[in-house]
mmCIF file of C-alpha atoms and ligand atoms in Angstrom:
data_model
loop_
_atom_site.group_PDB
_atom_site.id
_atom_site.type_symbol
_atom_site.label_atom_id
_atom_site.label_comp_id
_atom_site.label_asym_id
_atom_site.label_seq_id
_atom_site.Cartn_x
_atom_site.Cartn_y
_atom_site.Cartn_z
ATOM 1 C CA MET A 1 0.000 0.000 0.000
ATOM 2 C CA ILE A 2 1.216 3.501 -0.791
ATOM 3 C CA GLU A 3 2.086 5.541 2.273
ATOM 4 C CA SER A 4 0.000 8.724 2.602
ATOM 5 C CA LEU A 5 1.853 11.745 1.211
ATOM 6 C CA GLU A 6 0.756 13.829 4.190
ATOM 7 C CA ALA A 7 2.299 11.312 6.574
ATOM 8 C CA ARG A 8 5.815 11.870 5.311
ATOM 9 C CA PRO A 9 8.073 14.390 7.051
ATOM 10 C CA VAL A 10 8.258 17.770 5.338
ATOM 11 C CA PRO A 11 11.853 19.009 4.985
ATOM 12 C CA ALA A 12 12.964 22.542 5.724
ATOM 13 C CA PRO A 13 11.834 24.721 2.806
ATOM 14 C CA TYR A 14 14.371 24.663 0.018
ATOM 15 C CA ARG A 15 15.632 27.786 -1.666
ATOM 16 C CA LEU A 16 16.819 28.541 -5.165
ATOM 17 C CA MET A 17 19.984 30.580 -5.536
ATOM 18 C CA GLY A 18 20.096 32.276 -8.940
ATOM 19 C CA VAL A 19 23.555 32.715 -10.488
ATOM 20 C CA LEU A 20 24.436 36.221 -11.653
ATOM 21 C CA ASN A 21 27.968 36.396 -12.995
ATOM 22 C CA VAL A 22 29.280 39.863 -13.804
ATOM 23 C CA THR A 23 32.384 38.580 -15.559
ATOM 24 C CA PRO A 24 33.706 38.413 -19.113
ATOM 25 C CA ASP A 25 34.821 34.788 -18.737
ATOM 26 C CA SER A 26 32.400 32.700 -16.644
ATOM 27 C CA PHE A 27 32.016 29.295 -18.223
ATOM 28 C CA SER A 28 28.338 29.579 -19.141
ATOM 29 C CA ASP A 29 27.204 33.208 -18.917
ATOM 30 C CA GLY A 30 30.488 35.106 -19.234
ATOM 31 C CA GLY A 31 30.114 38.514 -20.882
ATOM 32 C CA ARG A 32 26.318 38.507 -20.923
ATOM 33 C CA PHE A 33 25.736 40.725 -17.889
ATOM 34 C CA LEU A 34 28.789 42.958 -17.768
ATOM 35 C CA ALA A 35 26.749 46.155 -17.977
ATOM 36 C CA PRO A 36 25.285 46.805 -14.489
ATOM 37 C CA GLN A 37 21.823 47.577 -15.859
ATOM 38 C CA ALA A 38 21.704 44.294 -17.759
ATOM 39 C CA ALA A 39 22.907 42.432 -14.675
ATOM 40 C CA VAL A 40 20.306 44.029 -12.398
ATOM 41 C CA ALA A 41 17.551 43.301 -14.928
ATOM 42 C CA HIS A 42 18.647 39.665 -15.141
ATOM 43 C CA GLY A 43 18.810 39.390 -11.339
ATOM 44 C CA LEU A 44 15.248 40.699 -11.061
ATOM 45 C CA GLU A 45 14.162 38.245 -13.735
ATOM 46 C CA LEU A 46 15.669 35.391 -11.701
ATOM 47 C CA VAL A 47 13.757 36.604 -8.637
ATOM 48 C CA ALA A 48 10.544 36.710 -10.691
ATOM 49 C CA GLN A 49 11.241 33.094 -11.652
ATOM 50 C CA GLY A 50 11.497 32.060 -8.001
ATOM 51 C CA ALA A 51 15.063 32.670 -6.854
ATOM 52 C CA GLU A 52 15.149 33.599 -3.173
ATOM 53 C CA ILE A 53 18.885 34.245 -3.219
ATOM 54 C CA ILE A 54 20.842 36.018 -5.966
ATOM 55 C CA ASP A 55 24.528 35.086 -5.998
ATOM 56 C CA VAL A 56 26.541 37.881 -7.601
ATOM 57 C CA GLY A 57 30.066 36.996 -8.725
ATOM 58 C CA GLY A 58 32.786 39.181 -10.231
ATOM 59 C CA GLU A 59 35.500 36.561 -10.702
ATOM 60 C CA SER A 60 35.150 33.304 -12.605
ATOM 61 C CA THR A 61 36.183 30.127 -10.796
ATOM 62 C CA ARG A 62 36.121 27.912 -13.883
ATOM 63 C CA PRO A 63 39.167 25.662 -14.362
ATOM 64 C CA GLY A 64 42.039 27.737 -15.723
ATOM 65 C CA ALA A 65 40.397 31.105 -14.953
ATOM 66 C CA GLU A 66 42.772 34.012 -14.449
ATOM 67 C CA PRO A 67 42.555 35.786 -11.076
ATOM 68 C CA VAL A 68 40.910 39.230 -10.973
ATOM 69 C CA GLY A 69 42.244 42.147 -8.905
ATOM 70 C CA ARG A 70 40.264 43.450 -5.956
ATOM 71 C CA SER A 71 39.349 46.844 -7.406
ATOM 72 C CA GLU A 72 38.228 45.333 -10.702
ATOM 73 C CA GLU A 73 36.077 42.787 -8.852
ATOM 74 C CA ILE A 74 34.525 45.549 -6.737
ATOM 75 C CA ALA A 75 33.838 47.659 -9.829
ATOM 76 C CA ARG A 76 31.943 44.714 -11.337
ATOM 77 C CA VAL A 77 29.797 43.675 -8.366
ATOM 78 C CA GLU A 78 29.132 46.812 -6.325
ATOM 79 C CA PRO A 79 26.771 48.608 -8.753
ATOM 80 C CA VAL A 80 24.870 45.383 -9.362
ATOM 81 C CA LEU A 81 24.342 44.662 -5.663
ATOM 82 C CA ALA A 82 23.408 48.287 -5.030
ATOM 83 C CA GLY A 83 20.966 48.203 -7.956
ATOM 84 C CA LEU A 84 19.339 44.977 -6.756
ATOM 85 C CA ALA A 85 19.125 46.320 -3.200
ATOM 86 C CA ALA A 86 17.544 49.549 -4.441
ATOM 87 C CA ALA A 87 15.009 47.579 -6.471
ATOM 88 C CA GLY A 88 13.824 45.934 -3.234
ATOM 89 C CA SER A 89 13.212 42.544 -4.809
ATOM 90 C CA GLY A 90 12.952 40.771 -1.473
ATOM 91 C CA ALA A 91 15.588 38.193 -2.427
ATOM 92 C CA GLN A 92 18.653 37.710 -0.261
ATOM 93 C CA LEU A 93 21.770 39.097 -1.946
ATOM 94 C CA SER A 94 24.878 36.928 -1.912
ATOM 95 C CA ILE A 95 28.419 37.843 -2.872
ATOM 96 C CA ASP A 96 30.489 35.087 -4.469
ATOM 97 C CA THR A 97 34.025 36.099 -3.525
ATOM 98 C CA SER A 98 37.117 34.962 -1.646
ATOM 99 C CA LYS A 99 38.401 38.488 -0.998
ATOM 100 C CA VAL A 100 37.671 40.280 2.276
ATOM 101 C CA GLY A 101 37.908 43.693 0.591
ATOM 102 C CA VAL A 102 35.256 42.717 -1.948
ATOM 103 C CA ALA A 103 32.974 41.159 0.670
ATOM 104 C CA GLU A 104 33.207 44.283 2.835
ATOM 105 C CA VAL A 105 32.037 46.540 -0.008
ATOM 106 C CA ALA A 106 29.406 44.017 -1.075
ATOM 107 C CA ILE A 107 27.922 43.856 2.427
ATOM 108 C CA ALA A 108 27.801 47.652 2.554
ATOM 109 C CA ALA A 109 25.944 47.558 -0.780
ATOM 110 C CA GLY A 110 23.331 45.108 0.526
ATOM 111 C CA ALA A 111 24.736 41.557 0.501
ATOM 112 C CA THR A 112 23.805 39.476 3.547
ATOM 113 C CA LEU A 113 25.438 36.227 2.467
ATOM 114 C CA VAL A 114 29.124 35.594 1.700
ATOM 115 C CA ASN A 115 29.703 32.645 -0.630
ATOM 116 C CA ASP A 116 33.417 31.874 -0.350
ATOM 117 C CA VAL A 117 34.478 28.978 -2.597
ATOM 118 C CA THR A 118 37.770 28.752 -0.682
ATOM 119 C CA ALA A 119 35.964 28.254 2.644
ATOM 120 C CA PHE A 120 37.944 31.092 4.277
ATOM 121 C CA ARG A 121 41.302 29.619 3.249
ATOM 122 C CA ALA A 122 42.283 32.283 0.685
ATOM 123 C CA GLU A 123 41.827 35.070 3.234
ATOM 124 C CA PRO A 124 41.078 33.671 6.713
ATOM 125 C CA GLU A 125 40.086 37.178 7.940
ATOM 126 C CA MET A 126 36.931 36.704 5.859
ATOM 127 C CA ALA A 127 35.486 34.661 8.747
ATOM 128 C CA ALA A 128 35.952 37.554 11.183
ATOM 129 C CA LEU A 129 34.238 39.922 8.747
ATOM 130 C CA VAL A 130 31.258 37.567 8.396
ATOM 131 C CA ALA A 131 31.075 37.243 12.195
ATOM 132 C CA ASP A 132 31.373 40.995 12.760
ATOM 133 C CA ARG A 133 28.693 41.939 10.231
ATOM 134 C CA GLY A 134 26.339 39.178 11.358
ATOM 135 C CA VAL A 135 25.741 37.910 7.818
ATOM 136 C CA ASP A 136 25.247 34.362 6.521
ATOM 137 C CA CYS A 137 27.918 32.387 4.734
ATOM 138 C CA CYS A 138 28.421 29.395 2.484
ATOM 139 C CA VAL A 139 31.550 27.334 3.021
ATOM 140 C CA MET A 140 32.517 25.191 0.019
ATOM 141 C CA HIS A 141 34.939 22.341 -0.579
ATOM 142 C CA MET A 142 37.574 22.742 -3.292
ATOM 143 C CA LEU A 143 40.720 20.694 -3.841
ATOM 144 C CA GLY A 144 43.539 23.021 -4.911
ATOM 145 C CA GLU A 145 42.732 26.324 -6.594
ATOM 146 C CA PRO A 146 40.762 27.122 -9.759
ATOM 147 C CA ARG A 147 43.735 27.381 -12.094
ATOM 148 C CA THR A 148 44.973 23.865 -11.369
ATOM 149 C CA MET A 149 42.143 22.086 -9.560
ATOM 150 C CA GLN A 150 41.260 19.759 -12.436
ATOM 151 C CA ASP A 151 44.841 18.462 -12.811
ATOM 152 C CA ASP A 152 44.423 14.857 -11.665
ATOM 153 C CA PRO A 153 42.416 15.329 -8.423
ATOM 154 C CA ARG A 154 42.651 12.346 -6.048
ATOM 155 C CA TYR A 155 40.881 11.300 -2.846
ATOM 156 C CA ASP A 156 40.921 8.252 -0.561
ATOM 157 C CA ASP A 157 37.121 8.401 -0.346
ATOM 158 C CA VAL A 158 35.762 11.586 -1.888
ATOM 159 C CA VAL A 159 32.677 11.734 0.342
ATOM 160 C CA ALA A 160 34.571 11.056 3.570
ATOM 161 C CA ASP A 161 37.323 13.519 2.592
ATOM 162 C CA VAL A 162 34.869 16.293 1.682
ATOM 163 C CA LYS A 163 32.897 15.661 4.852
ATOM 164 C CA ALA A 164 36.013 15.892 7.039
ATOM 165 C CA PHE A 165 37.024 19.114 5.282
ATOM 166 C CA LEU A 166 33.592 20.706 5.770
ATOM 167 C CA GLU A 167 33.524 19.652 9.413
ATOM 168 C CA GLU A 168 36.904 21.271 10.024
ATOM 169 C CA ARG A 169 35.884 24.465 8.188
ATOM 170 C CA LEU A 170 32.614 24.590 10.144
ATOM 171 C CA ARG A 171 34.590 24.376 13.401
ATOM 172 C CA PHE A 172 36.946 27.110 12.186
ATOM 173 C CA ALA A 173 34.059 29.404 11.238
ATOM 174 C CA VAL A 174 32.396 28.938 14.623
ATOM 175 C CA SER A 175 35.715 29.502 16.417
ATOM 176 C CA GLU A 176 35.968 32.827 14.565
ATOM 177 C CA GLY A 177 32.635 33.886 16.024
ATOM 178 C CA ILE A 178 30.190 33.043 13.225
ATOM 179 C CA ALA A 179 26.879 31.771 14.614
ATOM 180 C CA GLU A 180 26.446 28.157 13.524
ATOM 181 C CA ALA A 181 22.906 28.985 12.389
ATOM 182 C CA ARG A 182 24.407 31.299 9.754
ATOM 183 C CA ILE A 183 26.575 28.662 8.069
ATOM 184 C CA MET A 184 25.709 26.573 5.008
ATOM 185 C CA LEU A 185 27.948 23.857 3.560
ATOM 186 C CA ASP A 186 28.636 22.932 -0.066
ATOM 187 C CA PRO A 187 30.544 19.884 -1.394
ATOM 188 C CA GLY A 188 31.816 21.965 -4.344
ATOM 189 C CA ILE A 189 30.703 19.968 -7.358
ATOM 190 C CA GLY A 190 33.314 20.367 -10.117
ATOM 191 C CA PHE A 191 35.944 21.963 -7.897
ATOM 192 C CA GLY A 192 38.934 19.608 -8.024
ATOM 193 C CA LYS A 193 36.805 16.578 -8.923
ATOM 194 C CA THR A 194 36.563 14.091 -11.762
ATOM 195 C CA VAL A 195 33.217 13.060 -13.248
ATOM 196 C CA ALA A 196 33.298 9.992 -10.985
ATOM 197 C CA HIS A 197 33.978 12.137 -7.896
ATOM 198 C CA ASN A 198 31.040 14.434 -8.710
ATOM 199 C CA LEU A 199 28.698 11.474 -9.196
ATOM 200 C CA GLU A 200 29.879 9.793 -5.997
ATOM 201 C CA LEU A 201 29.233 13.000 -4.051
ATOM 202 C CA LEU A 202 25.764 13.390 -5.518
ATOM 203 C CA GLY A 203 24.876 9.750 -4.972
ATOM 204 C CA ARG A 204 26.006 9.831 -1.328
ATOM 205 C CA LEU A 205 25.052 13.432 -0.533
ATOM 206 C CA ASP A 206 22.874 12.242 2.355
ATOM 207 C CA GLU A 207 26.073 11.313 4.217
ATOM 208 C CA LEU A 208 26.807 15.046 4.582
ATOM 209 C CA CYS A 209 23.463 15.713 6.301
ATOM 210 C CA SER A 210 24.852 14.592 9.650
ATOM 211 C CA LEU A 211 27.005 17.743 9.676
ATOM 212 C CA GLY A 212 23.763 19.413 10.735
ATOM 213 C CA ARG A 213 23.878 22.419 8.426
ATOM 214 C CA PRO A 214 21.896 23.207 5.247
ATOM 215 C CA LEU A 215 23.567 21.791 2.151
ATOM 216 C CA VAL A 216 24.062 23.944 -0.931
ATOM 217 C CA ILE A 217 24.461 22.180 -4.263
ATOM 218 C CA GLY A 218 25.851 23.686 -7.467
ATOM 219 C CA THR A 219 25.725 21.431 -10.511
ATOM 220 C CA SER A 220 24.215 23.986 -12.895
ATOM 221 C CA ARG A 221 25.448 23.567 -16.492
ATOM 222 C CA LYS A 222 28.754 22.131 -15.252
ATOM 223 C CA GLY A 223 31.169 20.275 -17.513
ATOM 224 C CA PHE A 224 30.661 16.797 -16.034
ATOM 225 C CA LEU A 225 27.031 16.905 -17.240
ATOM 226 C CA GLY A 226 28.300 17.384 -20.790
ATOM 227 C CA ARG A 227 30.645 14.436 -20.401
ATOM 228 C CA ILE A 228 27.774 12.141 -19.395
ATOM 229 C CA ALA A 229 25.046 13.283 -21.810
ATOM 230 C CA PRO A 230 26.216 13.083 -25.425
ATOM 231 C CA SER A 231 23.778 15.739 -26.648
ATOM 232 C CA ALA A 232 24.915 18.373 -24.128
ATOM 233 C CA PRO A 233 28.345 19.544 -25.287
ATOM 234 C CA GLY A 234 27.764 23.243 -24.475
ATOM 235 C CA PRO A 235 26.795 24.722 -21.073
ATOM 236 C CA GLU A 236 23.410 25.943 -22.283
ATOM 237 C CA GLU A 237 22.486 22.438 -23.460
ATOM 238 C CA ARG A 238 22.928 20.985 -19.971
ATOM 239 C CA LEU A 239 19.522 21.840 -18.498
ATOM 240 C CA PRO A 240 18.316 18.196 -18.445
ATOM 241 C CA GLY A 241 21.411 17.155 -16.497
ATOM 242 C CA THR A 242 21.074 20.186 -14.235
ATOM 243 C CA ILE A 243 17.481 19.237 -13.426
ATOM 244 C CA ALA A 244 18.271 15.553 -12.873
ATOM 245 C CA THR A 245 21.118 16.294 -10.478
ATOM 246 C CA ASN A 246 19.197 18.932 -8.526
ATOM 247 C CA VAL A 247 16.240 16.589 -8.080
ATOM 248 C CA LEU A 248 18.572 13.844 -6.867
ATOM 249 C CA ALA A 249 20.228 16.315 -4.501
ATOM 250 C CA LEU A 250 16.835 17.342 -3.101
ATOM 251 C CA GLU A 251 15.986 13.713 -2.461
ATOM 252 C CA ARG A 252 19.326 13.271 -0.666
ATOM 253 C CA GLY A 253 18.871 16.268 1.622
ATOM 254 C CA ALA A 254 20.159 19.419 -0.130
ATOM 255 C CA SER A 255 18.195 22.561 0.602
ATOM 256 C CA VAL A 256 19.806 25.367 -1.431
ATOM 257 C CA PHE A 257 20.118 24.944 -5.205
ATOM 258 C CA ARG A 258 22.524 27.234 -7.079
ATOM 259 C CA VAL A 259 21.336 27.423 -10.694
ATOM 260 C CA HIS A 260 21.366 29.586 -13.819
ATOM 261 C CA ASP A 261 17.973 28.348 -15.097
ATOM 262 C CA VAL A 262 15.732 29.148 -12.150
ATOM 263 C CA ALA A 263 12.226 28.619 -13.590
ATOM 264 C CA PRO A 264 12.636 25.076 -14.966
ATOM 265 C CA VAL A 265 14.631 23.867 -11.957
ATOM 266 C CA ARG A 266 12.055 25.366 -9.626
ATOM 267 C CA ASP A 267 9.250 23.468 -11.374
ATOM 268 C CA ALA A 268 11.237 20.244 -11.261
ATOM 269 C CA LEU A 269 12.024 20.651 -7.553
ATOM 270 C CA ALA A 270 8.430 21.551 -6.707
ATOM 271 C CA THR A 271 7.280 18.363 -8.430
ATOM 272 C CA ALA A 272 9.950 16.240 -6.755
ATOM 273 C CA ALA A 273 9.252 17.727 -3.316
ATOM 274 C CA ALA A 274 5.523 17.189 -3.735
ATOM 275 C CA THR A 275 6.143 13.563 -4.661
ATOM 276 C CA LEU A 276 8.483 12.967 -1.749
ATOM 277 C CA HIS A 277 6.902 15.006 0.988
ATOM 278 C CA GLY A 278 3.400 16.097 0.044
ATOM 279 C CA PRO A 279 1.958 18.717 -2.300
ATOM 280 C CA TRP A 280 3.056 21.821 -0.406
ATOM 281 C CA ALA A 281 6.565 20.828 0.612
ATOM 282 C CA GLY A 282 9.144 23.467 -0.030
ATOM 283 C CA LEU A 283 6.740 26.114 -1.213
ATOM 284 C CA SER A 284 7.941 29.177 0.632
ATOM 285 C CA ARG A 285 6.388 31.836 -1.595
ATOM 286 C CA GLU A 286 2.913 30.629 -2.514
ATOM 287 C CA THR A 287 0.819 29.198 0.242
ATOM 288 C CA THR A 288 -2.374 28.380 -1.601
ATOM 289 C CA ALA A 289 -3.424 26.519 -4.691
ATOM 290 C CA THR A 290 -6.829 25.635 -6.032
ATOM 291 C CA SER A 291 -6.449 22.386 -7.927
HETATM 292 N N1 HH2 B 301 30.055 27.041 -8.548
HETATM 293 C C1 HH2 B 301 30.563 28.084 -9.226
HETATM 294 C C2 HH2 B 301 30.788 29.313 -8.587
HETATM 295 N N2 HH2 B 301 30.466 29.480 -7.290
HETATM 296 N N3 HH2 B 301 29.578 28.610 -5.276
HETATM 297 C C3 HH2 B 301 29.060 27.596 -4.581
HETATM 298 N N4 HH2 B 301 28.727 27.738 -3.287
HETATM 299 N N5 HH2 B 301 28.859 26.354 -5.170
HETATM 300 C C4 HH2 B 301 29.171 26.121 -6.469
HETATM 301 O O1 HH2 B 301 28.975 24.975 -6.933
HETATM 302 C C5 HH2 B 301 29.726 27.194 -7.230
HETATM 303 C C6 HH2 B 301 29.932 28.446 -6.589
HETATM 304 C C7 HH2 B 301 30.907 27.929 -10.676
HETATM 305 O O2 HH2 B 301 29.807 28.244 -11.503
HETATM 306 P P1 HH2 B 301 29.577 29.638 -12.248
HETATM 307 O O3 HH2 B 301 29.457 30.753 -11.246
HETATM 308 O O4 HH2 B 301 28.438 29.505 -13.156
HETATM 309 O O5 HH2 B 301 30.844 29.839 -13.164
HETATM 310 P P2 HH2 B 301 32.131 30.747 -13.053
HETATM 311 O O6 HH2 B 301 32.850 30.351 -11.807
HETATM 312 O O7 HH2 B 301 32.895 30.444 -14.307
HETATM 313 O O8 HH2 B 301 31.707 32.182 -12.967
#
């Protein structure tokens, strides 16, 4: 007999994090939103599609990407964050940076989440800034650094290694004064990982739930999806793989989904959550429906 949908536990509401890269060289949307007005308009469009977080980045982290100087990164992200804040969209603004100087300006412009793909290793003072300003943060796993991270990455057990890393970084963040309730963890799909590593992490994502913090997952349009699906050579052809992996991640306990294509992923997650947990699971914006 099929168990009643209502009887199943409802997970914490999930949130979509829309990607807004203000860079010339990001792997899938580089150069498209360099003009601040275009970037703000796209950010608002992502909010209209259901993003509750907008993650603004001014430096690409794709394999082989060249580093960007602090003032250039600030010049890219500050007007966009200020524009989104002024528009009052209601979405949380996130700054995707590893530089304290950039995060400081971004927070002043309206960001309340620091997404540091180096997990406070590039500039450890970042943790003190996050603690001092009382903002949220996302701490991500990466093996090596973007320029070289895809050069033969190796692990004993990728899930156990990533879990140990995140546990240590969580302890560090708390020791620096960040409230545990403000910390999210991310296994860093594609950051120093082979296709097999990414799939192992996705398949065993539930093993990271015991860390006790919300899990962020970022598979959107990433290269490993193109390696698996023969008809998805380019980033913009990887929506089916993006949806499949985000649905699997939801089922295995992720609660924040970092994506470029907000509307279709949102529909897929709403359907998956309704199937797993009942019709209204995860709906944090709408509260009613008629049929
Ligand atoms: N992936 C990218 C950048 N930032 N942050 C988190 N927390 N998790 C991720 O998986 C993640 C991230 C890479 O994607 P994208 O921003 O689209 O590309 P680029 O780094 O080339 O700008």
